[in-house]
Amino acid sequence: QVRLVESGGGLVQAGGSLRLSCAASGTIFSLNAMAWYRQAPGKQRELVAAITTGGITNYAAAVKGRFTISRDNTKNMVYLQMDSLKPEDTAAYYCKLMSTNTYWGQGTQVTVSS
């Protein structure tokens, strides 16, 4: 059974940094593309960043240049380094694993104060 567990969220001031982590289990992690999504109250869930099995990355325009997605296949982990955070980055952040099926973590809250 595939399981994703996010961690690393919290409260930070604007301009600060956070690093989110997502631990995957129950699958051959290196064979799966991974992504981070976020959902703010009253808004739809949106893609933040994605990374292929080969390490090719893709970012939403709103975070490009500030966020970095990475993965460690030896640890079954995917990370999201978030720098220069803005209040509009406030949201619940979710890890997504894409294989034959799609799997989501439970989410971790990021709150950026102005």
XYZ file of N, CA and C in Angstrom:
342
model
N 0.851 -1.174 0.000
C 0.000 0.000 0.000
C 0.895 1.235 0.000
N 0.631 2.131 -0.954
C 1.425 3.342 -1.060
C 1.022 4.329 0.031
N 2.021 4.912 0.664
C 1.762 5.909 1.711
C 2.724 7.069 1.522
N 2.188 8.283 1.645
C 2.981 9.498 1.554
C 2.762 10.310 2.824
N 3.843 10.753 3.442
C 3.738 11.527 4.669
C 4.562 12.799 4.514
N 3.875 13.939 4.566
C 4.551 15.228 4.464
C 4.927 15.747 5.845
N 5.954 16.570 5.866
C 6.367 17.243 7.098
C 7.108 18.514 6.723
N 7.325 19.361 7.738
C 8.126 20.562 7.526
C 7.357 21.858 7.424
N 6.036 21.783 7.439
C 5.258 23.016 7.378
C 5.352 23.795 8.673
N 4.815 25.004 8.646
C 4.826 25.820 9.851
C 4.510 27.260 9.544
N 4.768 28.110 10.537
C 4.542 29.542 10.429
C 5.883 30.239 10.221
N 5.941 31.100 9.220
C 7.187 31.801 8.913
C 6.844 33.218 8.463
N 7.751 34.130 8.697
C 7.548 35.507 8.243
C 7.852 35.629 6.756
N 7.242 36.609 6.145
C 7.519 36.868 4.736
C 9.021 37.076 4.532
N 9.537 36.476 3.470
C 10.966 36.534 3.196
C 11.736 35.358 3.757
N 11.093 34.583 4.592
C 11.740 33.434 5.209
C 11.725 32.202 4.321
N 12.206 31.105 4.902
C 12.325 29.844 4.163
C 11.754 28.691 4.969
N 11.305 27.692 4.246
C 10.888 26.418 4.826
C 11.287 25.310 3.865
N 11.508 24.134 4.423
C 11.786 22.965 3.594
C 10.768 21.891 3.920
N 9.967 21.537 2.936
C 8.998 20.469 3.098
C 9.622 19.145 2.684
N 9.217 18.095 3.372
C 9.673 16.751 3.045
C 8.468 15.845 2.840
N 8.641 14.865 1.987
C 7.602 13.868 1.758
C 8.265 12.500 1.722
N 7.854 11.652 2.641
C 8.389 10.294 2.708
C 7.406 9.336 2.057
N 7.910 8.553 1.117
C 7.068 7.596 0.393
C 7.399 6.172 0.812
N 6.372 5.338 0.865
C 6.573 3.927 1.165
C 5.557 3.110 0.386
N 5.861 1.820 0.227
C 4.918 0.932 -0.424
C 5.001 0.890 -1.937
N 6.066 1.475 -2.484
C 6.213 1.484 -3.929
C 7.695 1.594 -4.272
N 8.027 1.306 -5.527
C 9.407 1.513 -5.978
C 9.519 2.981 -6.337
N 9.966 3.760 -5.385
C 9.917 5.212 -5.465
C 10.605 5.756 -6.710
N 11.728 5.171 -7.055
C 12.527 5.723 -8.152
C 11.813 5.635 -9.494
N 10.766 4.836 -9.577
C 10.039 4.660 -10.832
C 8.874 5.624 -10.985
N 8.681 6.496 -10.010
C 7.510 7.364 -10.000
C 7.865 8.840 -10.086
N 7.120 9.545 -10.930
C 7.212 10.994 -10.902
C 6.524 11.497 -9.632
N 7.009 12.629 -9.132
C 6.485 13.197 -7.893
C 6.149 14.668 -8.099
N 5.269 15.176 -7.271
C 4.905 16.587 -7.382
C 4.455 17.127 -6.038
N 4.538 18.435 -5.928
C 3.961 19.167 -4.796
C 2.815 20.029 -5.332
N 1.711 19.986 -4.619
C 0.561 20.832 -4.900
C 0.267 21.655 -3.648
N -0.540 22.681 -3.825
C -0.994 23.448 -2.664
C -2.448 23.858 -2.863
N -3.099 24.085 -1.735
C -4.495 24.508 -1.769
C -4.732 25.519 -0.659
N -5.070 26.717 -1.074
C -5.415 27.779 -0.130
C -6.918 27.735 0.133
N -7.360 28.269 1.266
C -8.806 28.248 1.578
C -9.618 28.903 0.470
N -10.659 28.209 0.040
C -11.545 28.740 -0.984
C -11.013 28.662 -2.391
N -9.856 28.052 -2.566
C -9.253 27.963 -3.900
C -9.053 26.511 -4.293
N -8.864 26.298 -5.593
C -8.600 24.953 -6.074
C -7.161 24.544 -5.787
N -6.958 23.247 -5.693
C -5.608 22.736 -5.534
C -4.822 23.008 -6.822
N -3.586 23.467 -6.663
C -2.795 23.831 -7.833
C -1.401 23.219 -7.758
N -0.853 22.949 -8.931
C 0.497 22.409 -9.010
C 1.511 23.480 -8.606
N 2.452 23.080 -7.766
C 3.548 23.970 -7.372
C 4.820 23.582 -8.129
N 5.168 22.297 -8.059
C 6.387 21.836 -8.715
C 6.289 20.336 -8.928
N 6.993 19.853 -9.941
C 7.003 18.433 -10.234
C 8.413 18.005 -10.621
N 8.689 16.719 -10.422
C 10.001 16.182 -10.780
C 9.823 14.789 -11.354
N 10.476 14.530 -12.480
C 10.357 13.228 -13.132
C 11.292 12.219 -12.475
N 11.195 10.991 -12.943
C 12.084 9.962 -12.428
C 13.541 10.289 -12.752
N 13.759 11.003 -13.833
C 15.104 11.374 -14.234
C 15.580 12.695 -13.666
N 14.749 13.335 -12.853
C 15.169 14.570 -12.200
C 14.832 15.846 -12.950
N 14.058 15.749 -14.009
C 13.632 16.953 -14.725
C 12.543 17.629 -13.914
N 12.677 18.938 -13.748
C 11.750 19.666 -12.885
C 10.890 20.643 -13.673
N 9.766 20.972 -13.060
C 8.821 21.916 -13.646
C 8.191 22.702 -12.506
N 8.010 24.015 -12.700
C 7.500 24.874 -11.634
C 6.349 25.739 -12.115
N 5.461 26.026 -11.204
C 4.433 27.026 -11.476
C 5.107 28.389 -11.576
N 4.554 29.244 -12.412
C 5.152 30.562 -12.625
C 5.269 31.347 -11.321
N 4.309 31.152 -10.422
C 4.275 31.933 -9.181
C 5.422 31.603 -8.238
N 6.040 30.440 -8.405
C 7.096 30.026 -7.475
C 8.453 29.869 -8.143
N 8.489 29.979 -9.458
C 9.742 29.772 -10.176
C 10.795 30.769 -9.694
N 11.972 30.245 -9.405
C 13.053 31.081 -8.908
C 13.087 31.190 -7.395
N 12.028 30.771 -6.726
C 11.973 30.822 -5.267
C 11.921 29.437 -4.633
N 11.280 28.488 -5.317
C 11.123 27.133 -4.791
C 11.986 26.167 -5.596
N 12.441 25.117 -4.917
C 13.225 24.078 -5.574
C 12.738 22.711 -5.143
N 12.361 21.894 -6.113
C 11.955 20.524 -5.825
C 13.147 19.605 -6.077
N 13.290 18.607 -5.221
C 14.368 17.640 -5.387
C 13.907 16.295 -4.844
N 14.660 15.267 -5.170
C 14.309 13.931 -4.697
C 15.574 13.165 -4.342
N 15.412 12.251 -3.392
C 16.498 11.344 -3.006
C 15.943 9.935 -3.106
N 16.271 9.262 -4.195
C 15.708 7.935 -4.418
C 16.258 6.901 -3.430
N 17.390 7.180 -2.820
C 17.948 6.232 -1.851
C 17.169 6.270 -0.543
N 16.483 7.388 -0.316
C 15.724 7.541 0.933
C 14.210 7.561 0.699
N 13.800 7.424 -0.561
C 12.362 7.503 -0.905
C 11.757 8.819 -0.438
N 12.475 9.909 -0.705
C 12.053 11.225 -0.236
C 11.975 12.207 -1.402
N 11.032 13.134 -1.294
C 10.990 14.278 -2.189
C 10.887 15.515 -1.302
N 11.549 16.589 -1.744
C 11.643 17.795 -0.941
C 11.143 19.005 -1.726
N 10.736 20.020 -0.984
C 10.415 21.304 -1.585
C 11.073 22.376 -0.725
N 12.142 22.955 -1.253
C 12.797 24.070 -0.578
C 12.093 25.341 -1.012
N 11.578 26.081 -0.042
C 10.814 27.291 -0.324
C 11.545 28.484 0.275
N 12.016 29.365 -0.577
C 12.730 30.566 -0.156
C 11.932 31.805 -0.547
N 12.289 32.924 0.068
C 11.619 34.198 -0.227
C 10.099 34.044 -0.173
N 9.632 33.434 0.884
C 8.199 33.154 1.000
C 7.382 34.435 1.089
N 6.189 34.358 0.519
C 5.264 35.484 0.490
C 3.956 35.072 1.172
N 3.196 36.037 1.671
C 1.902 35.690 2.288
C 1.004 34.879 1.349
N 1.095 35.128 0.061
C 0.244 34.387 -0.881
C 0.672 32.939 -1.070
N 1.793 32.559 -0.473
C 2.204 31.145 -0.482
C 1.496 30.348 0.612
N 0.758 31.032 1.470
C 0.025 30.363 2.548
C -0.972 29.374 1.966
N -0.861 28.116 2.385
C -1.721 27.058 1.863
C -1.379 25.750 2.565
N -2.215 24.766 2.338
C -1.863 23.395 2.687
C -1.111 22.810 1.503
N 0.033 22.218 1.761
C 0.878 21.662 0.705
C 0.788 20.136 0.730
N 0.599 19.576 -0.458
C 0.388 18.137 -0.597
C 1.432 17.525 -1.521
N 1.878 16.359 -1.155
C 2.775 15.556 -1.969
C 1.934 14.610 -2.817
N 2.329 14.437 -4.063
C 1.600 13.572 -4.985
C 2.568 12.618 -5.664
N 2.184 11.353 -5.716
C 2.973 10.338 -6.413
C 2.172 9.859 -7.615
N 2.826 9.816 -8.763
C 2.137 9.456 -9.995
C 2.699 8.151 -10.545
N 1.844 7.133 -10.541
C 2.213 5.855 -11.137
C 1.010 5.401 -11.941
N 0.708 4.118 -11.922
C -0.521 3.647 -12.570
C -1.721 4.349 -11.933
N -1.657 4.530 -10.654
C -2.642 5.319 -9.908
C -1.966 6.577 -9.360
N -2.765 7.443 -8.794
C -2.268 8.666 -8.178
C -2.498 8.599 -6.677
N -1.495 9.004 -5.923
C -1.571 8.955 -4.472
C -1.238 10.330 -3.900
N -1.908 10.664 -2.803
C -1.713 11.942 -2.130
C -1.343 11.727 -0.672
N -0.547 12.643 -0.152
C -0.319 12.675 1.277
C -1.441 13.427 1.967
N -1.297 13.560 3.291
C -2.354 14.190 4.084
C -2.219 15.703 4.114
N -1.072 16.217 3.681
C -0.861 17.656 3.627
C -0.148 18.207 4.841
N 0.537 19.320 4.636
C 1.190 20.047 5.718
C 0.922 21.535 5.507
N 0.577 22.230 6.576
C 0.169 23.632 6.480
C 1.389 24.558 6.486
N 1.383 25.479 5.546
C 2.389 26.538 5.502
C 1.662 27.873 5.637
N 2.069 28.658 6.620
C 1.483 29.970 6.841
C 2.585 31.014 6.827
N 2.434 32.001 5.944
C 3.437 33.054 5.811
C 2.812 34.359 6.274
N 3.372 34.936 7.310
C 2.834 36.185 7.853
C 3.530 37.379 7.206
N 2.779 38.458 7.095
C 3.340 39.670 6.456
C 4.008 40.575 7.471
